[in-house]
GROMACS .gro file of C-alpha atoms in nm:
model
  315
    1UNK     CA    1   2.700 -25.304 -11.444
    2UNK     CA    2   2.792 -25.381 -11.791
    3UNK     CA    3   3.086 -25.188 -11.952
    4UNK     CA    4   2.866 -25.029 -12.247
    5UNK     CA    5   3.206 -24.961 -12.441
    6UNK     CA    6   3.293 -25.319 -12.439
    7UNK     CA    7   3.347 -25.486 -12.752
    8UNK     CA    8   3.054 -25.753 -12.604
    9UNK     CA    9   2.833 -25.515 -12.539
   10UNK     CA   10   2.874 -25.303 -12.850
   11UNK     CA   11   2.854 -25.605 -13.120
   12UNK     CA   12   2.568 -25.799 -12.892
   13UNK     CA   13   2.203 -25.697 -12.760
   14UNK     CA   14   2.054 -25.869 -12.485
   15UNK     CA   15   1.938 -26.159 -12.672
   16UNK     CA   16   2.277 -26.189 -12.796
   17UNK     CA   17   2.184 -26.120 -13.154
   18UNK     CA   18   2.482 -25.976 -13.333
   19UNK     CA   19   2.372 -25.758 -13.622
   20UNK     CA   20   2.514 -25.785 -13.973
   21UNK     CA   21   2.708 -25.479 -14.057
   22UNK     CA   22   2.733 -25.581 -14.411
   23UNK     CA   23   2.365 -25.680 -14.464
   24UNK     CA   24   2.244 -25.333 -14.343
   25UNK     CA   25   2.487 -25.163 -14.566
   26UNK     CA   26   2.368 -25.348 -14.848
   27UNK     CA   27   2.008 -25.246 -14.733
   28UNK     CA   28   2.119 -24.919 -14.743
   29UNK     CA   29   2.218 -24.912 -15.090
   30UNK     CA   30   1.923 -25.114 -15.204
   31UNK     CA   31   1.696 -24.836 -15.088
   32UNK     CA   32   1.955 -24.566 -15.237
   33UNK     CA   33   1.917 -24.754 -15.525
   34UNK     CA   34   1.536 -24.790 -15.566
   35UNK     CA   35   1.519 -24.380 -15.460
   36UNK     CA   36   1.737 -24.322 -15.774
   37UNK     CA   37   1.500 -24.536 -16.016
   38UNK     CA   38   1.215 -24.357 -15.907
   39UNK     CA   39   1.359 -24.043 -15.936
   40UNK     CA   40   1.466 -24.156 -16.317
   41UNK     CA   41   1.141 -24.301 -16.366
   42UNK     CA   42   0.986 -23.975 -16.311
   43UNK     CA   43   1.256 -23.752 -16.524
   44UNK     CA   44   1.198 -23.975 -16.783
   45UNK     CA   45   0.805 -23.961 -16.785
   46UNK     CA   46   0.840 -23.580 -16.762
   47UNK     CA   47   1.093 -23.539 -17.051
   48UNK     CA   48   0.826 -23.772 -17.274
   49UNK     CA   49   0.581 -23.526 -17.182
   50UNK     CA   50   0.778 -23.191 -17.248
   51UNK     CA   51   0.899 -23.310 -17.562
   52UNK     CA   52   0.562 -23.410 -17.679
   53UNK     CA   53   0.463 -23.061 -17.577
   54UNK     CA   54   0.737 -22.852 -17.756
   55UNK     CA   55   0.721 -23.072 -18.064
   56UNK     CA   56   0.369 -23.006 -18.111
   57UNK     CA   57   0.355 -22.626 -18.013
   58UNK     CA   58   0.717 -22.508 -18.173
   59UNK     CA   59   0.545 -22.523 -18.493
   60UNK     CA   60   0.342 -22.230 -18.415
   61UNK     CA   61   0.635 -22.027 -18.321
   62UNK     CA   62   0.761 -21.808 -18.608
   63UNK     CA   63   1.138 -21.925 -18.537
   64UNK     CA   64   1.374 -22.072 -18.802
   65UNK     CA   65   1.340 -22.436 -18.873
   66UNK     CA   66   1.692 -22.507 -18.729
   67UNK     CA   67   1.600 -22.344 -18.397
   68UNK     CA   68   1.272 -22.546 -18.397
   69UNK     CA   69   1.489 -22.880 -18.405
   70UNK     CA   70   1.753 -22.741 -18.174
   71UNK     CA   71   1.451 -22.687 -17.910
   72UNK     CA   72   1.313 -23.014 -17.978
   73UNK     CA   73   1.652 -23.204 -17.934
   74UNK     CA   74   1.751 -22.949 -17.616
   75UNK     CA   75   1.419 -23.072 -17.456
   76UNK     CA   76   1.507 -23.436 -17.504
   77UNK     CA   77   1.798 -23.385 -17.344
   78UNK     CA   78   1.698 -23.135 -17.012
   79UNK     CA   79   1.348 -23.259 -16.994
   80UNK     CA   80   1.101 -23.022 -16.840
   81UNK     CA   81   1.355 -22.731 -16.812
   82UNK     CA   82   1.426 -22.725 -17.177
   83UNK     CA   83   1.019 -22.707 -17.230
   84UNK     CA   84   1.033 -22.421 -16.938
   85UNK     CA   85   1.328 -22.261 -17.133
   86UNK     CA   86   1.129 -22.282 -17.486
   87UNK     CA   87   0.817 -22.132 -17.362
   88UNK     CA   88   1.042 -21.848 -17.146
   89UNK     CA   89   1.268 -21.759 -17.410
   90UNK     CA   90   1.154 -21.884 -17.779
   91UNK     CA   91   0.781 -21.929 -17.776
   92UNK     CA   92   0.552 -21.611 -17.903
   93UNK     CA   93   0.339 -21.466 -17.608
   94UNK     CA   94   0.113 -21.270 -17.863
   95UNK     CA   95   0.069 -21.265 -18.258
   96UNK     CA   96   0.322 -21.049 -18.402
   97UNK     CA   97   0.562 -20.990 -18.076
   98UNK     CA   98   0.833 -21.257 -18.177
   99UNK     CA   99   1.096 -21.028 -18.274
  100UNK     CA  100   1.065 -20.800 -17.997
  101UNK     CA  101   1.018 -21.078 -17.743
  102UNK     CA  102   1.316 -21.221 -17.812
  103UNK     CA  103   1.535 -20.930 -17.885
  104UNK     CA  104   1.643 -20.908 -17.513
  105UNK     CA  105   2.013 -21.007 -17.512
  106UNK     CA  106   1.965 -21.333 -17.258
  107UNK     CA  107   1.658 -21.451 -17.490
  108UNK     CA  108   1.931 -21.396 -17.799
  109UNK     CA  109   2.207 -21.614 -17.579
  110UNK     CA  110   1.968 -21.852 -17.502
  111UNK     CA  111   1.929 -21.922 -17.856
  112UNK     CA  112   2.284 -21.977 -17.924
  113UNK     CA  113   2.372 -22.189 -17.623
  114UNK     CA  114   2.073 -22.407 -17.733
  115UNK     CA  115   2.166 -22.428 -18.065
  116UNK     CA  116   2.548 -22.542 -17.968
  117UNK     CA  117   2.442 -22.817 -17.678
  118UNK     CA  118   2.156 -22.944 -17.944
  119UNK     CA  119   2.413 -23.030 -18.179
  120UNK     CA  120   2.690 -23.096 -18.006
  121UNK     CA  121   2.487 -23.308 -17.796
  122UNK     CA  122   2.398 -23.550 -18.123
  123UNK     CA  123   2.760 -23.628 -18.130
  124UNK     CA  124   2.837 -23.631 -17.760
  125UNK     CA  125   2.560 -23.860 -17.712
  126UNK     CA  126   2.683 -24.090 -18.003
  127UNK     CA  127   3.095 -24.107 -17.860
  128UNK     CA  128   2.947 -24.228 -17.527
  129UNK     CA  129   2.731 -24.510 -17.679
  130UNK     CA  130   3.000 -24.607 -17.884
  131UNK     CA  131   3.244 -24.578 -17.608
  132UNK     CA  132   3.044 -24.777 -17.355
  133UNK     CA  133   3.018 -25.045 -17.621
  134UNK     CA  134   3.388 -25.067 -17.674
  135UNK     CA  135   3.484 -25.060 -17.321
  136UNK     CA  136   3.671 -24.729 -17.394
  137UNK     CA  137   3.693 -24.513 -17.044
  138UNK     CA  138   3.897 -24.216 -16.939
  139UNK     CA  139   4.046 -23.961 -17.200
  140UNK     CA  140   3.968 -24.187 -17.502
  141UNK     CA  141   3.576 -24.188 -17.395
  142UNK     CA  142   3.618 -23.814 -17.374
  143UNK     CA  143   3.790 -23.763 -17.684
  144UNK     CA  144   3.573 -23.957 -17.880
  145UNK     CA  145   3.288 -23.756 -17.755
  146UNK     CA  146   3.442 -23.425 -17.807
  147UNK     CA  147   3.539 -23.532 -18.158
  148UNK     CA  148   3.207 -23.663 -18.269
  149UNK     CA  149   3.014 -23.355 -18.093
  150UNK     CA  150   3.246 -23.110 -18.220
  151UNK     CA  151   3.226 -23.271 -18.573
  152UNK     CA  152   2.825 -23.295 -18.551
  153UNK     CA  153   2.775 -22.942 -18.380
  154UNK     CA  154   3.035 -22.748 -18.628
  155UNK     CA  155   2.965 -22.924 -19.006
  156UNK     CA  156   2.595 -22.990 -18.981
  157UNK     CA  157   2.432 -22.793 -18.695
  158UNK     CA  158   2.657 -22.455 -18.761
  159UNK     CA  159   2.787 -22.423 -19.128
  160UNK     CA  160   2.525 -22.676 -19.281
  161UNK     CA  161   2.232 -22.534 -19.118
  162UNK     CA  162   2.356 -22.166 -19.100
  163UNK     CA  163   2.483 -22.114 -19.469
  164UNK     CA  164   2.215 -21.891 -19.570
  165UNK     CA  165   2.365 -21.658 -19.309
  166UNK     CA  166   2.686 -21.616 -19.514
  167UNK     CA  167   2.543 -21.644 -19.881
  168UNK     CA  168   2.496 -21.982 -19.936
  169UNK     CA  169   2.821 -22.096 -19.928
  170UNK     CA  170   2.906 -22.410 -19.706
  171UNK     CA  171   3.286 -22.308 -19.704
  172UNK     CA  172   3.247 -21.974 -19.605
  173UNK     CA  173   3.019 -22.111 -19.342
  174UNK     CA  174   3.268 -22.368 -19.201
  175UNK     CA  175   3.538 -22.089 -19.175
  176UNK     CA  176   3.292 -21.834 -19.030
  177UNK     CA  177   3.156 -22.073 -18.759
  178UNK     CA  178   3.464 -22.288 -18.670
  179UNK     CA  179   3.588 -22.086 -18.342
  180UNK     CA  180   3.254 -21.984 -18.215
  181UNK     CA  181   3.181 -22.355 -18.246
  182UNK     CA  182   3.536 -22.424 -18.049
  183UNK     CA  183   3.491 -22.209 -17.777
  184UNK     CA  184   3.159 -22.294 -17.741
  185UNK     CA  185   3.243 -22.659 -17.721
  186UNK     CA  186   3.521 -22.653 -17.477
  187UNK     CA  187   3.339 -22.456 -17.222
  188UNK     CA  188   3.011 -22.734 -17.236
  189UNK     CA  189   3.298 -22.999 -17.246
  190UNK     CA  190   3.442 -22.823 -16.914
  191UNK     CA  191   3.100 -22.888 -16.718
  192UNK     CA  192   2.981 -23.167 -16.871
  193UNK     CA  193   3.273 -23.397 -16.838
  194UNK     CA  194   3.338 -23.402 -16.462
  195UNK     CA  195   2.960 -23.445 -16.405
  196UNK     CA  196   2.945 -23.757 -16.655
  197UNK     CA  197   3.293 -23.902 -16.511
  198UNK     CA  198   3.213 -23.878 -16.162
  199UNK     CA  199   2.825 -23.988 -16.194
  200UNK     CA  200   2.918 -24.303 -16.437
  201UNK     CA  201   3.170 -24.371 -16.136
  202UNK     CA  202   2.907 -24.408 -15.858
  203UNK     CA  203   2.582 -24.489 -16.037
  204UNK     CA  204   2.516 -24.866 -16.123
  205UNK     CA  205   2.453 -24.910 -16.447
  206UNK     CA  206   2.543 -24.595 -16.594
  207UNK     CA  207   2.802 -24.756 -16.891
  208UNK     CA  208   2.509 -24.952 -17.004
  209UNK     CA  209   2.376 -24.727 -17.293
  210UNK     CA  210   2.050 -24.988 -17.310
  211UNK     CA  211   1.993 -24.905 -16.939
  212UNK     CA  212   1.809 -24.621 -16.799
  213UNK     CA  213   2.111 -24.484 -16.579
  214UNK     CA  214   2.309 -24.396 -16.897
  215UNK     CA  215   2.076 -24.215 -17.037
  216UNK     CA  216   1.953 -24.007 -16.682
  217UNK     CA  217   2.340 -23.972 -16.638
  218UNK     CA  218   2.440 -23.811 -16.983
  219UNK     CA  219   2.102 -23.578 -16.936
  220UNK     CA  220   2.190 -23.419 -16.617
  221UNK     CA  221   2.558 -23.375 -16.789
  222UNK     CA  222   2.460 -23.226 -17.092
  223UNK     CA  223   2.240 -22.981 -16.862
  224UNK     CA  224   2.538 -22.895 -16.637
  225UNK     CA  225   2.714 -22.832 -16.987
  226UNK     CA  226   2.438 -22.595 -17.077
  227UNK     CA  227   2.475 -22.401 -16.799
  228UNK     CA  228   2.825 -22.367 -16.821
  229UNK     CA  229   2.865 -22.257 -17.180
  230UNK     CA  230   2.593 -21.989 -17.098
  231UNK     CA  231   2.828 -21.728 -17.017
  232UNK     CA  232   3.071 -21.782 -17.333
  233UNK     CA  233   2.773 -21.773 -17.579
  234UNK     CA  234   2.680 -21.445 -17.410
  235UNK     CA  235   3.010 -21.300 -17.511
  236UNK     CA  236   2.996 -21.477 -17.881
  237UNK     CA  237   2.661 -21.307 -17.936
  238UNK     CA  238   2.735 -20.969 -17.810
  239UNK     CA  239   3.047 -20.971 -18.059
  240UNK     CA  240   2.833 -21.079 -18.340
  241UNK     CA  241   3.015 -21.444 -18.347
  242UNK     CA  242   2.724 -21.669 -18.340
  243UNK     CA  243   2.346 -21.563 -18.437
  244UNK     CA  244   2.102 -21.573 -18.140
  245UNK     CA  245   1.693 -21.647 -18.206
  246UNK     CA  246   1.573 -21.585 -18.536
  247UNK     CA  247   1.211 -21.514 -18.640
  248UNK     CA  248   1.110 -21.684 -18.974
  249UNK     CA  249   0.757 -21.553 -19.079
  250UNK     CA  250   0.601 -21.690 -19.388
  251UNK     CA  251   0.519 -21.422 -19.680
  252UNK     CA  252   0.193 -21.244 -19.633
  253UNK     CA  253  -0.069 -21.266 -19.914
  254UNK     CA  254  -0.148 -20.970 -20.146
  255UNK     CA  255  -0.471 -20.935 -19.963
  256UNK     CA  256  -0.336 -20.906 -19.634
  257UNK     CA  257  -0.060 -20.701 -19.715
  258UNK     CA  258  -0.199 -20.365 -19.605
  259UNK     CA  259  -0.295 -20.484 -19.285
  260UNK     CA  260   0.031 -20.602 -19.180
  261UNK     CA  261   0.191 -20.368 -19.320
  262UNK     CA  262   0.215 -20.158 -19.028
  263UNK     CA  263   0.295 -20.405 -18.787
  264UNK     CA  264   0.590 -20.505 -19.034
  265UNK     CA  265   0.738 -20.195 -19.033
  266UNK     CA  266   0.702 -20.154 -18.634
  267UNK     CA  267   0.908 -20.511 -18.637
  268UNK     CA  268   1.196 -20.345 -18.884
  269UNK     CA  269   1.228 -20.075 -18.660
  270UNK     CA  270   1.280 -20.243 -18.341
  271UNK     CA  271   1.503 -20.499 -18.506
  272UNK     CA  272   1.737 -20.214 -18.683
  273UNK     CA  273   1.746 -20.021 -18.344
  274UNK     CA  274   1.867 -20.370 -18.132
  275UNK     CA  275   2.117 -20.463 -18.398
  276UNK     CA  276   2.244 -20.080 -18.455
  277UNK     CA  277   2.250 -20.081 -18.024
  278UNK     CA  278   2.466 -20.403 -18.027
  279UNK     CA  279   2.704 -20.293 -18.335
  280UNK     CA  280   2.776 -19.986 -18.147
  281UNK     CA  281   2.877 -20.159 -17.800
  282UNK     CA  282   3.062 -20.406 -17.936
  283UNK     CA  283   3.266 -20.348 -18.253
  284UNK     CA  284   3.527 -20.549 -18.421
  285UNK     CA  285   3.701 -20.883 -18.254
  286UNK     CA  286   4.045 -20.887 -18.280
  287UNK     CA  287   4.286 -21.197 -18.338
  288UNK     CA  288   4.423 -21.098 -18.023
  289UNK     CA  289   4.133 -21.130 -17.837
  290UNK     CA  290   3.989 -21.425 -18.024
  291UNK     CA  291   4.304 -21.569 -17.949
  292UNK     CA  292   4.301 -21.488 -17.586
  293UNK     CA  293   3.897 -21.645 -17.539
  294UNK     CA  294   4.003 -21.964 -17.715
  295UNK     CA  295   4.313 -21.987 -17.474
  296UNK     CA  296   4.066 -21.926 -17.188
  297UNK     CA  297   3.799 -22.185 -17.288
  298UNK     CA  298   4.075 -22.431 -17.342
  299UNK     CA  299   4.242 -22.378 -17.001
  300UNK     CA  300   3.844 -22.461 -16.853
  301UNK     CA  301   3.833 -22.748 -17.037
  302UNK     CA  302   4.200 -22.860 -16.893
  303UNK     CA  303   4.040 -22.717 -16.590
  304UNK     CA  304   3.746 -22.976 -16.584
  305UNK     CA  305   3.971 -23.258 -16.673
  306UNK     CA  306   4.164 -23.154 -16.372
  307UNK     CA  307   3.903 -23.173 -16.143
  308UNK     CA  308   3.767 -23.555 -16.280
  309UNK     CA  309   4.149 -23.640 -16.220
  310UNK     CA  310   4.199 -23.509 -15.863
  311UNK     CA  311   3.870 -23.680 -15.747
  312UNK     CA  312   3.956 -24.033 -15.906
  313UNK     CA  313   3.736 -24.001 -16.182
  314UNK     CA  314   3.984 -24.171 -16.413
  315UNK     CA  315   4.100 -24.446 -16.182
   0.00000   0.00000   0.00000
């Protein structure tokens, strides 16, 4: 009776054939690569349809222009999830209900987080593409993404587009939005960086910005960053350090004024009640509290970098 534990029996069959282990491994890798390509193709198709839907439908929603473009960008980053969040969190369910519909705290925070990720994401994606072309790796890549992401998100998407909230002064808007943007950006990066670095290490072609794998990895990374930044934006919105959803309606004509008068009064009363409740709940944020939250955001970002280093993402 043959010894089933012997090397001869284990390495061959009755015909004397010895399987090529390296060939088997290569076939399995090829199978996983084909499956990933199929997933990416499906994702990009769903993303294209989602962006098309949001880009067309959102112009009938009475939100500010910057939020409209923000949701379009978010959907381009996060695909069908972005479209789902738009429908669930911003799209007016019935005419005249947008103010009350979006007054709920979680929807306000959704608008704030979306605004952060949409603006920062433009700079982050540009930084990642530039770093890949210039073959910058590790901390240099992350630093470039951070600088461009924070710079674009703070100076353009926050200060420039929201300067009307502080009387139209760009300098005042820069001062007001610096710390909220910093806190949100740090936590966004804390979630995004580990996902991005580790995925790029193991996904073939993820370092090439001309290939689909790069954009798929960045899309997944920004999605994780969005989830990570949501709790911090909850704190920022609840303390009136960041805005949430904003309703902007065209001025009504004279002949429709009386018809809309009652609805407008109801909207104003609801908005005032929400604002008063929030003010009563939050109060003023002290410098010590703001410094503590800034330190927390930096610690979270540092933890994300530590996770990457521990798992060998920088090697």
